[in-house]
Amino acid sequence: MMRRNGESPEEYLDRIPSFAREKSSLETIRKFLSGLSNPDRCFPVIHVAGTNGKGSVCAMITSCLREAGILTGTFISPHLVDIRERFLVNGEMVEKDAFDRAFETVFEASVRWQERGGVHPTYFEFLFYMAMVLFREAGVSAAVLETGMGGRFDVTNAVEKPIVSVITSISIDHTAFLGKTVEEIAWHKAGIIKRGCPVVYDGGCAKQVIENTATSMESPAEEVSEVPFTFRDGAIRISVPFDGEPIDLTVPFAAPYQAENAALAVRALERSGLPVTAEQIREGIKKTIWPARMEQILPGIYLDGAHNEDGIREFLKAACMICENRRDRAGRVWLIFAVAADKDYREMLSEIGETLKPDFCILTRMDSYRALSLPELHRTAEEMLGNGTEIKCLETTAEAVRRLLSEKREKDLAFIAGSLYLAGEVKAVVAEMTAGKDKHD
């Protein structure tokens, strides 16, 4: 593909989905990496797959390694506002100059590849190659890689021998690509298990598939599930074993599901063999920052990227816990909701109606070709939320956020969920409003 005159790296990357849609085989990906002098072989890798919780686990592991003084590269997806969010060095988004240099390196390799008859990398493949180049150039001592949609055929699975693989909670999602049952989806996720390499996984209905795969690959496997926790001062408190002794952890998220994610991160770090102490883990978990995961973006307003049925259930557990623990229960409950058309939005709205029972629900539509139409969302919400919820429809995320801020009272609680696309747009709107307020002040 030709690069347009004056086209920025970001503009070029945005155009890739329109002409490069066929995923490459892992064999082909390895050949492309060879053309880049195999940057992925320059550092040990922790590989993370799963349906929900991948990003949180990556963030926790990264924070602990940073606390231990281990220069760490982290590759995550998707981004919320800026594409550079996908490429972290020591938990910080890479600088624009480094991003541009990595893009040029991969772009030139892609041109040579196509001249020899190869196919242009897909969007996610191109970003993965950039991440490997970025991390090599930064001289990282370890890398944490989050898979894209699946695992077994994901570009990140070209990494040959991770020091530990992590599989988070598995549930129904991306059924058009990964299968219609948890077992079928788990088969894809479990594909990141490499022969002889340890794996730490979240137990549940996918347990047998993961254990069978680990056995066939002669890989030591350790299950983490049902971690007891307490909730105090907006944070989850847990105790987990590390190096033979229990350590007490403060997990800085108002979400019960983060207890299991934190335990997975700790087990993965212990299995990795990297030089991390209990105290460094304690501090690393406490300092973890992961946007749009029950993030309080403004006083009394929580943003969560829940975007499938299981994700919504976990979000609702957290939202209900926050509602129950607030000191003054006189306030009302608000919800901003938007969703992709390929999700089971009826079930998601049904769960919300039965559990959270918001007083007000603002429906909107993200600026995405995947977004569900507002009329269809409105019809479904009227059916599933019940008469106790007043429904408002606004065309854009910006309008929805502004309406919430204009009508929400001080004692009210508000939650925003349904899609990571929505979360990204909300973050951008709030950042713009904050910047405008600062200029006015």
Short mmCIF file of C-alpha atoms in Angstrom, two decimals:
data_model
loop_
_atom_site.label_atom_id
_atom_site.label_comp_id
_atom_site.label_asym_id
_atom_site.label_seq_id
_atom_site.Cartn_x
_atom_site.Cartn_y
_atom_site.Cartn_z
CA MET A 1 0.00 0.00 0.00
CA MET A 2 1.26 3.45 -0.89
CA ARG A 3 1.63 6.06 1.82
CA ARG A 4 -0.15 9.29 1.03
CA ASN A 5 1.87 12.46 0.72
CA GLY A 6 2.27 14.06 4.14
CA GLU A 7 0.37 11.26 5.88
CA SER A 8 1.17 10.86 9.57
CA PRO A 9 1.83 7.45 11.17
CA GLU A 10 -1.52 7.67 12.96
CA GLU A 11 -3.38 8.42 9.73
CA TYR A 12 -1.71 5.52 7.94
CA LEU A 13 -2.49 3.13 10.77
CA ASP A 14 -6.13 4.19 10.79
CA ARG A 15 -6.40 3.19 7.13
CA ILE A 16 -4.98 -0.31 7.53
CA PRO A 17 -8.30 -2.07 8.41
CA SER A 18 -9.72 -1.00 5.05
CA PHE A 19 -7.20 -3.00 3.03
CA ALA A 20 -5.50 -5.56 5.30
CA ARG A 21 -8.10 -7.81 6.91
CA GLU A 22 -6.64 -11.31 6.63
CA LYS A 23 -4.57 -12.44 9.59
CA SER A 24 -1.13 -13.87 8.93
CA SER A 25 -0.13 -17.33 10.09
CA LEU A 26 2.26 -17.57 13.03
CA GLU A 27 4.86 -18.93 10.62
CA THR A 28 4.49 -15.84 8.44
CA ILE A 29 4.65 -13.57 11.49
CA ARG A 30 7.91 -15.20 12.55
CA LYS A 31 9.35 -14.54 9.11
CA PHE A 32 8.34 -10.89 9.31
CA LEU A 33 9.92 -10.63 12.77
CA SER A 34 13.07 -12.15 11.32
CA GLY A 35 13.16 -9.26 8.84
CA LEU A 36 13.19 -6.95 11.87
CA SER A 37 16.09 -8.97 13.39
CA ASN A 38 13.76 -10.77 15.86
CA PRO A 39 13.24 -7.97 18.40
CA ASP A 40 10.97 -10.18 20.52
CA ARG A 41 13.94 -12.38 21.40
CA CYS A 42 15.71 -9.51 23.17
CA PHE A 43 13.77 -9.77 26.46
CA PRO A 44 11.77 -12.27 28.55
CA VAL A 45 8.00 -12.13 28.03
CA ILE A 46 4.97 -12.54 30.28
CA HIS A 47 2.04 -13.39 27.99
CA VAL A 48 -1.55 -12.63 29.07
CA ALA A 49 -4.81 -13.86 27.48
CA GLY A 50 -8.44 -14.08 28.60
CA THR A 51 -11.85 -12.49 28.02
CA ASN A 52 -12.02 -10.06 30.93
CA GLY A 53 -9.24 -8.76 33.17
CA LYS A 54 -6.28 -9.01 30.76
CA GLY A 55 -5.48 -5.32 30.87
CA SER A 56 -5.80 -5.10 34.65
CA VAL A 57 -3.43 -8.03 35.15
CA CYS A 58 -0.94 -6.50 32.72
CA ALA A 59 -1.14 -3.18 34.57
CA MET A 60 -0.57 -4.82 37.97
CA ILE A 61 2.38 -6.90 36.77
CA THR A 62 3.90 -3.83 35.12
CA SER A 63 3.51 -1.74 38.27
CA CYS A 64 5.20 -4.43 40.40
CA LEU A 65 8.11 -4.81 37.97
CA ARG A 66 8.52 -1.05 37.87
CA GLU A 67 8.63 -1.01 41.67
CA ALA A 68 11.36 -3.66 41.49
CA GLY A 69 13.44 -1.46 39.19
CA ILE A 70 12.96 -3.75 36.18
CA LEU A 71 12.57 -1.71 32.98
CA THR A 72 9.38 -3.12 31.49
CA GLY A 73 7.63 -2.78 28.14
CA THR A 74 3.89 -3.39 28.07
CA PHE A 75 1.74 -3.94 24.96
CA ILE A 76 -2.01 -3.59 25.55
CA SER A 77 -5.22 -3.04 23.61
CA PRO A 78 -7.35 -1.25 22.83
CA HIS A 79 -6.42 2.36 23.45
CA LEU A 80 -8.98 4.77 24.86
CA VAL A 81 -7.88 8.14 23.45
CA ASP A 82 -4.34 8.05 22.04
CA ILE A 83 -2.95 5.09 20.08
CA ARG A 84 0.33 5.44 21.98
CA GLU A 85 -1.49 4.18 25.09
CA ARG A 86 -0.94 0.69 23.67
CA PHE A 87 2.84 1.01 24.08
CA LEU A 88 4.10 1.53 27.61
CA VAL A 89 7.63 1.66 28.97
CA ASN A 90 7.67 1.42 32.77
CA GLY A 91 3.95 2.08 32.72
CA GLU A 92 4.25 5.34 30.79
CA MET A 93 2.98 5.94 27.25
CA VAL A 94 5.92 6.06 24.81
CA GLU A 95 7.13 9.40 23.52
CA LYS A 96 5.94 10.55 20.11
CA ASP A 97 9.47 10.51 18.62
CA ALA A 98 10.00 6.87 19.66
CA PHE A 99 6.56 5.95 18.32
CA ASP A 100 7.32 7.58 14.97
CA ARG A 101 10.70 5.87 14.66
CA ALA A 102 9.16 2.45 15.36
CA PHE A 103 6.45 3.12 12.80
CA GLU A 104 9.02 3.99 10.13
CA THR A 105 11.02 0.85 10.90
CA VAL A 106 7.97 -1.40 10.52
CA PHE A 107 6.65 0.52 7.52
CA GLU A 108 9.94 0.09 5.65
CA ALA A 109 10.02 -3.60 6.56
CA SER A 110 6.45 -3.91 5.28
CA VAL A 111 7.39 -2.30 1.95
CA ARG A 112 10.27 -4.76 1.51
CA TRP A 113 7.97 -7.62 2.55
CA GLN A 114 5.36 -6.71 -0.06
CA GLU A 115 7.99 -6.28 -2.76
CA ARG A 116 8.89 -9.95 -2.15
CA GLY A 117 5.24 -10.97 -2.54
CA GLY A 118 4.14 -10.78 1.09
CA VAL A 119 0.79 -9.45 2.30
CA HIS A 120 0.57 -6.18 4.23
CA PRO A 121 0.26 -6.80 8.00
CA THR A 122 -3.14 -6.29 9.59
CA TYR A 123 -3.67 -3.34 11.92
CA PHE A 124 -2.97 -5.33 15.08
CA GLU A 125 0.00 -7.14 13.54
CA PHE A 126 1.55 -3.81 12.55
CA LEU A 127 1.12 -2.50 16.11
CA PHE A 128 2.65 -5.65 17.58
CA TYR A 129 5.72 -5.30 15.36
CA MET A 130 5.99 -1.68 16.45
CA ALA A 131 5.81 -2.73 20.11
CA MET A 132 8.63 -5.21 19.69
CA VAL A 133 10.80 -2.59 17.97
CA LEU A 134 9.96 0.01 20.61
CA PHE A 135 10.84 -2.32 23.48
CA ARG A 136 14.11 -3.38 21.86
CA GLU A 137 15.11 0.23 21.29
CA ALA A 138 14.17 1.13 24.89
CA GLY A 139 16.34 -1.73 26.18
CA VAL A 140 13.62 -3.23 28.37
CA SER A 141 14.51 -6.08 30.71
CA ALA A 142 11.05 -7.67 30.48
CA ALA A 143 7.88 -7.34 28.41
CA VAL A 144 4.22 -7.90 29.29
CA LEU A 145 2.10 -8.73 26.24
CA GLU A 146 -1.69 -8.72 26.12
CA THR A 147 -3.27 -10.78 23.37
CA GLY A 148 -5.80 -9.25 21.02
CA MET A 149 -9.08 -11.06 20.46
CA GLY A 150 -8.07 -14.68 20.95
CA GLY A 151 -4.75 -16.30 21.73
CA ARG A 152 -3.89 -19.38 19.72
CA PHE A 153 -3.77 -17.54 16.37
CA ASP A 154 -3.04 -14.09 17.78
CA VAL A 155 0.05 -12.27 16.50
CA THR A 156 1.45 -12.07 20.05
CA ASN A 157 1.54 -15.87 20.12
CA ALA A 158 4.54 -15.77 17.81
CA VAL A 159 6.58 -15.25 20.98
CA GLU A 160 8.34 -18.58 21.33
CA LYS A 161 8.97 -19.20 25.01
CA PRO A 162 7.32 -16.87 27.55
CA ILE A 163 8.62 -17.08 31.09
CA VAL A 164 5.00 -17.45 32.23
CA SER A 165 1.59 -17.41 30.54
CA VAL A 166 -1.46 -15.97 32.27
CA ILE A 167 -5.09 -16.73 31.39
CA THR A 168 -7.68 -14.50 33.03
CA SER A 169 -11.44 -15.00 33.31
CA ILE A 170 -13.00 -16.57 30.20
CA SER A 171 -16.57 -15.97 29.09
CA ILE A 172 -18.69 -15.64 25.96
CA ASP A 173 -17.42 -12.91 23.63
CA HIS A 174 -16.41 -12.53 19.96
CA THR A 175 -18.50 -15.60 19.12
CA ALA A 176 -18.22 -14.99 15.36
CA PHE A 177 -14.48 -15.65 15.59
CA LEU A 178 -13.82 -17.74 18.71
CA GLY A 179 -16.82 -20.05 19.04
CA LYS A 180 -20.19 -20.04 20.77
CA THR A 181 -19.31 -21.90 23.97
CA VAL A 182 -16.92 -21.13 26.80
CA GLU A 183 -15.03 -24.35 25.99
CA GLU A 184 -14.50 -23.32 22.36
CA ILE A 185 -13.33 -19.86 23.40
CA ALA A 186 -11.07 -21.36 26.09
CA TRP A 187 -9.39 -23.50 23.40
CA HIS A 188 -8.30 -20.29 21.68
CA LYS A 189 -7.11 -18.66 24.91
CA ALA A 190 -5.26 -21.77 26.08
CA GLY A 191 -3.33 -21.74 22.81
CA ILE A 192 -0.82 -19.32 24.38
CA ILE A 193 0.46 -22.14 26.61
CA LYS A 194 3.89 -23.14 25.33
CA ARG A 195 5.60 -26.45 25.93
CA GLY A 196 7.27 -26.56 29.34
CA CYS A 197 6.37 -22.95 30.17
CA PRO A 198 4.37 -22.35 33.37
CA VAL A 199 0.79 -21.07 33.19
CA VAL A 200 -1.31 -19.34 35.84
CA TYR A 201 -5.05 -19.22 35.19
CA ASP A 202 -8.38 -18.12 36.57
CA GLY A 203 -10.47 -21.17 37.43
CA GLY A 204 -14.09 -21.57 36.38
CA CYS A 205 -16.03 -23.34 33.66
CA ALA A 206 -12.98 -23.19 31.36
CA LYS A 207 -10.76 -24.94 33.90
CA GLN A 208 -10.77 -28.37 32.25
CA VAL A 209 -9.79 -27.05 28.82
CA ILE A 210 -6.85 -25.12 30.27
CA GLU A 211 -5.70 -28.03 32.42
CA ASN A 212 -5.90 -30.46 29.49
CA THR A 213 -3.88 -28.12 27.30
CA ALA A 214 -1.29 -27.57 30.01
CA THR A 215 -0.96 -31.34 30.53
CA SER A 216 -0.50 -31.98 26.81
CA MET A 217 2.18 -29.26 26.68
CA GLU A 218 3.90 -30.53 29.85
CA SER A 219 3.46 -27.08 31.34
CA PRO A 220 3.17 -26.54 35.11
CA ALA A 221 -0.29 -25.04 35.75
CA GLU A 222 -1.62 -23.20 38.78
CA GLU A 223 -5.24 -22.18 39.32
CA VAL A 224 -6.33 -18.97 41.05
CA SER A 225 -9.99 -18.51 41.96
CA GLU A 226 -12.40 -17.23 44.62
CA VAL A 227 -10.06 -14.86 46.43
CA PRO A 228 -11.68 -13.59 49.67
CA PHE A 229 -11.65 -9.81 50.01
CA THR A 230 -12.89 -6.89 52.07
CA PHE A 231 -13.87 -3.47 50.76
CA ARG A 232 -12.74 -0.38 52.63
CA ASP A 233 -12.05 3.24 51.69
CA GLY A 234 -12.74 2.61 48.01
CA ALA A 235 -10.24 -0.26 47.70
CA ILE A 236 -10.22 -4.07 47.76
CA ARG A 237 -8.13 -5.74 50.50
CA ILE A 238 -6.83 -9.30 50.02
CA SER A 239 -4.20 -11.65 51.40
CA VAL A 240 -2.36 -13.98 49.01
CA PRO A 241 0.67 -16.25 49.31
CA PHE A 242 4.01 -15.24 47.84
CA ASP A 243 7.28 -17.08 48.30
CA GLY A 244 5.69 -19.27 50.98
CA GLU A 245 4.33 -16.41 53.09
CA PRO A 246 1.02 -14.50 52.98
CA ILE A 247 1.16 -10.85 51.96
CA ASP A 248 -1.63 -8.34 52.53
CA LEU A 249 -2.47 -6.25 49.48
CA THR A 250 -4.46 -3.09 48.89
CA VAL A 251 -5.93 -3.24 45.39
CA PRO A 252 -6.84 0.35 44.43
CA PHE A 253 -10.07 -0.43 42.59
CA ALA A 254 -13.69 -0.46 43.75
CA ALA A 255 -14.37 -3.74 41.96
CA PRO A 256 -14.56 -7.27 43.44
CA TYR A 257 -13.21 -8.86 40.25
CA GLN A 258 -9.89 -7.13 40.82
CA ALA A 259 -9.21 -9.46 43.76
CA GLU A 260 -8.73 -12.40 41.36
CA ASN A 261 -6.79 -10.25 38.92
CA ALA A 262 -4.38 -9.15 41.63
CA ALA A 263 -3.91 -12.74 42.81
CA LEU A 264 -3.19 -13.81 39.20
CA ALA A 265 -0.59 -11.05 38.87
CA VAL A 266 1.14 -12.13 42.08
CA ARG A 267 1.20 -15.80 41.11
CA ALA A 268 2.52 -14.91 37.65
CA LEU A 269 5.32 -12.82 39.13
CA GLU A 270 6.32 -15.65 41.46
CA ARG A 271 6.32 -18.14 38.57
CA SER A 272 8.24 -15.77 36.29
CA GLY A 273 11.49 -16.04 38.21
CA LEU A 274 12.05 -12.29 37.91
CA PRO A 275 13.70 -10.69 40.98
CA VAL A 276 10.68 -9.17 42.74
CA THR A 277 10.20 -9.04 46.52
CA ALA A 278 7.00 -9.21 48.56
CA GLU A 279 7.36 -5.55 49.55
CA GLN A 280 7.80 -4.50 45.92
CA ILE A 281 4.65 -6.45 45.00
CA ARG A 282 2.76 -4.84 47.87
CA GLU A 283 3.75 -1.37 46.70
CA GLY A 284 3.32 -2.20 43.02
CA ILE A 285 -0.25 -3.46 43.43
CA LYS A 286 -1.13 -0.46 45.60
CA LYS A 287 0.17 1.98 42.97
CA THR A 288 -1.47 0.33 39.96
CA ILE A 289 -3.32 2.69 37.66
CA TRP A 290 -5.63 1.28 35.00
CA PRO A 291 -8.09 3.69 33.35
CA ALA A 292 -11.77 2.90 32.82
CA ARG A 293 -11.91 -0.01 35.24
CA MET A 294 -14.31 1.32 37.90
CA GLU A 295 -12.31 4.53 37.65
CA GLN A 296 -13.73 7.50 39.54
CA ILE A 297 -13.27 10.12 36.82
CA LEU A 298 -15.13 12.85 38.72
CA PRO A 299 -16.60 12.94 42.24
CA GLY A 300 -19.29 10.26 42.41
CA ILE A 301 -18.91 9.28 38.73
CA TYR A 302 -17.43 5.87 37.90
CA LEU A 303 -16.28 4.76 34.44
CA ASP A 304 -15.96 1.08 33.52
CA GLY A 305 -15.11 -0.57 30.22
CA ALA A 306 -17.47 -3.54 30.73
CA HIS A 307 -18.63 -4.58 27.26
CA ASN A 308 -20.02 -8.12 27.45
CA GLU A 309 -22.43 -10.05 29.67
CA ASP A 310 -19.85 -11.30 32.18
CA GLY A 311 -18.13 -7.93 32.22
CA ILE A 312 -21.45 -6.20 32.95
CA ARG A 313 -22.20 -8.67 35.77
CA GLU A 314 -18.86 -7.89 37.41
CA PHE A 315 -19.37 -4.17 36.84
CA LEU A 316 -22.79 -4.41 38.51
CA LYS A 317 -21.32 -6.19 41.54
CA ALA A 318 -18.90 -3.30 41.95
CA ALA A 319 -21.53 -0.62 41.31
CA CYS A 320 -23.93 -2.16 43.83
CA MET A 321 -21.13 -2.46 46.38
CA ILE A 322 -20.32 1.24 45.94
CA CYS A 323 -23.99 2.15 46.33
CA GLU A 324 -24.34 0.04 49.48
CA ASN A 325 -21.18 1.46 51.06
CA ARG A 326 -21.87 5.14 50.50
CA ARG A 327 -22.46 7.00 53.73
CA ASP A 328 -25.53 8.88 52.53
CA ARG A 329 -28.02 6.75 50.58
CA ALA A 330 -30.36 9.63 49.85
CA GLY A 331 -28.87 10.25 46.42
CA ARG A 332 -30.11 8.92 43.10
CA VAL A 333 -28.33 6.49 40.73
CA TRP A 334 -27.48 7.45 37.14
CA LEU A 335 -26.23 5.33 34.25
CA ILE A 336 -24.79 6.32 30.86
CA PHE A 337 -24.92 3.34 28.51
CA ALA A 338 -23.91 2.64 24.91
CA VAL A 339 -23.02 -0.67 23.31
CA ALA A 340 -21.69 -2.32 20.17
CA ALA A 341 -24.32 -3.94 17.95
CA ASP A 342 -22.61 -7.35 18.05
CA LYS A 343 -22.97 -7.68 21.84
CA ASP A 344 -25.89 -9.27 23.70
CA TYR A 345 -27.26 -5.88 24.73
CA ARG A 346 -30.66 -7.30 25.72
CA GLU A 347 -29.05 -9.50 28.35
CA MET A 348 -26.78 -6.66 29.49
CA LEU A 349 -29.72 -4.28 29.95
CA SER A 350 -31.75 -7.01 31.65
CA GLU A 351 -28.95 -7.52 34.22
CA ILE A 352 -28.78 -3.75 34.77
CA GLY A 353 -32.54 -3.51 35.27
CA GLU A 354 -32.64 -6.40 37.72
CA THR A 355 -29.54 -5.46 39.73
CA LEU A 356 -28.61 -1.77 39.63
CA LYS A 357 -32.12 -0.40 38.99
CA PRO A 358 -30.89 3.10 38.07
CA ASP A 359 -33.18 6.05 38.60
CA PHE A 360 -31.99 7.62 35.35
CA CYS A 361 -30.42 6.02 32.28
CA ILE A 362 -28.88 8.14 29.54
CA LEU A 363 -28.57 6.19 26.31
CA THR A 364 -26.17 7.33 23.61
CA ARG A 365 -24.27 6.12 20.56
CA MET A 366 -20.49 5.98 20.21
CA ASP A 367 -18.82 7.35 17.10
CA SER A 368 -18.06 3.86 15.78
CA TYR A 369 -19.34 1.77 12.90
CA ARG A 370 -19.87 -1.03 15.45
CA ALA A 371 -22.23 1.02 17.64
CA LEU A 372 -25.83 -0.06 18.14
CA SER A 373 -28.34 2.44 16.75
CA LEU A 374 -29.96 4.70 19.32
CA PRO A 375 -33.56 3.80 18.34
CA GLU A 376 -32.86 0.06 18.79
CA LEU A 377 -31.05 0.69 22.07
CA HIS A 378 -33.97 2.82 23.27
CA ARG A 379 -36.57 0.17 22.38
CA THR A 380 -34.61 -2.51 24.19
CA ALA A 381 -33.94 -0.37 27.25
CA GLU A 382 -37.63 0.50 27.62
CA GLU A 383 -38.41 -3.21 27.59
CA MET A 384 -35.62 -4.42 29.88
CA LEU A 385 -35.11 -1.66 32.47
CA GLY A 386 -38.64 -1.44 33.81
CA ASN A 387 -40.85 1.48 34.83
CA GLY A 388 -38.62 2.59 37.69
CA THR A 389 -35.98 4.02 35.37
CA GLU A 390 -36.39 7.31 33.52
CA ILE A 391 -34.71 6.92 30.11
CA LYS A 392 -33.11 9.78 28.20
CA CYS A 393 -31.61 9.52 24.69
CA LEU A 394 -28.80 11.77 23.46
CA GLU A 395 -27.07 11.50 20.11
CA THR A 396 -23.44 11.82 21.22
CA THR A 397 -21.26 10.90 24.16
CA ALA A 398 -20.40 14.56 24.73
CA GLU A 399 -24.11 15.46 25.04
CA ALA A 400 -24.65 12.55 27.44
CA VAL A 401 -21.78 13.57 29.71
CA ARG A 402 -22.84 17.21 29.74
CA ARG A 403 -26.44 16.30 30.56
CA LEU A 404 -25.26 14.10 33.43
CA LEU A 405 -23.09 16.85 34.86
CA SER A 406 -25.87 19.42 34.58
CA GLU A 407 -28.50 17.28 36.33
CA LYS A 408 -26.54 15.11 38.77
CA ARG A 409 -26.85 16.23 42.38
CA GLU A 410 -23.97 16.16 44.85
CA LYS A 411 -25.25 13.05 46.66
CA ASP A 412 -26.06 11.14 43.45
CA LEU A 413 -23.89 8.33 42.12
CA ALA A 414 -23.30 7.83 38.39
CA PHE A 415 -21.89 4.90 36.42
CA ILE A 416 -20.82 4.71 32.78
CA ALA A 417 -20.46 1.33 31.04
CA GLY A 418 -21.25 -0.75 27.96
CA SER A 419 -18.20 -0.38 25.73
CA LEU A 420 -14.51 0.49 25.75
CA TYR A 421 -15.26 2.74 22.78
CA LEU A 422 -17.68 4.62 25.05
CA ALA A 423 -15.07 4.75 27.82
CA GLY A 424 -12.53 6.27 25.46
CA GLU A 425 -14.96 8.91 24.26
CA VAL A 426 -15.93 9.79 27.83
CA LYS A 427 -12.27 10.17 28.79
CA ALA A 428 -11.73 12.49 25.82
CA VAL A 429 -14.81 14.59 26.65
CA VAL A 430 -13.85 14.94 30.32
CA ALA A 431 -10.26 15.84 29.39
CA GLU A 432 -11.50 18.51 26.97
CA MET A 433 -13.91 19.94 29.55
CA THR A 434 -11.20 19.97 32.21
CA ALA A 435 -8.73 21.67 29.87
CA GLY A 436 -11.36 24.28 28.98
CA LYS A 437 -12.09 24.92 32.65
CA ASP A 438 -8.38 25.32 33.40
CA LYS A 439 -8.00 27.87 30.58
CA HIS A 440 -11.04 29.78 31.81
CA ASP A 441 -9.68 29.83 35.36
#
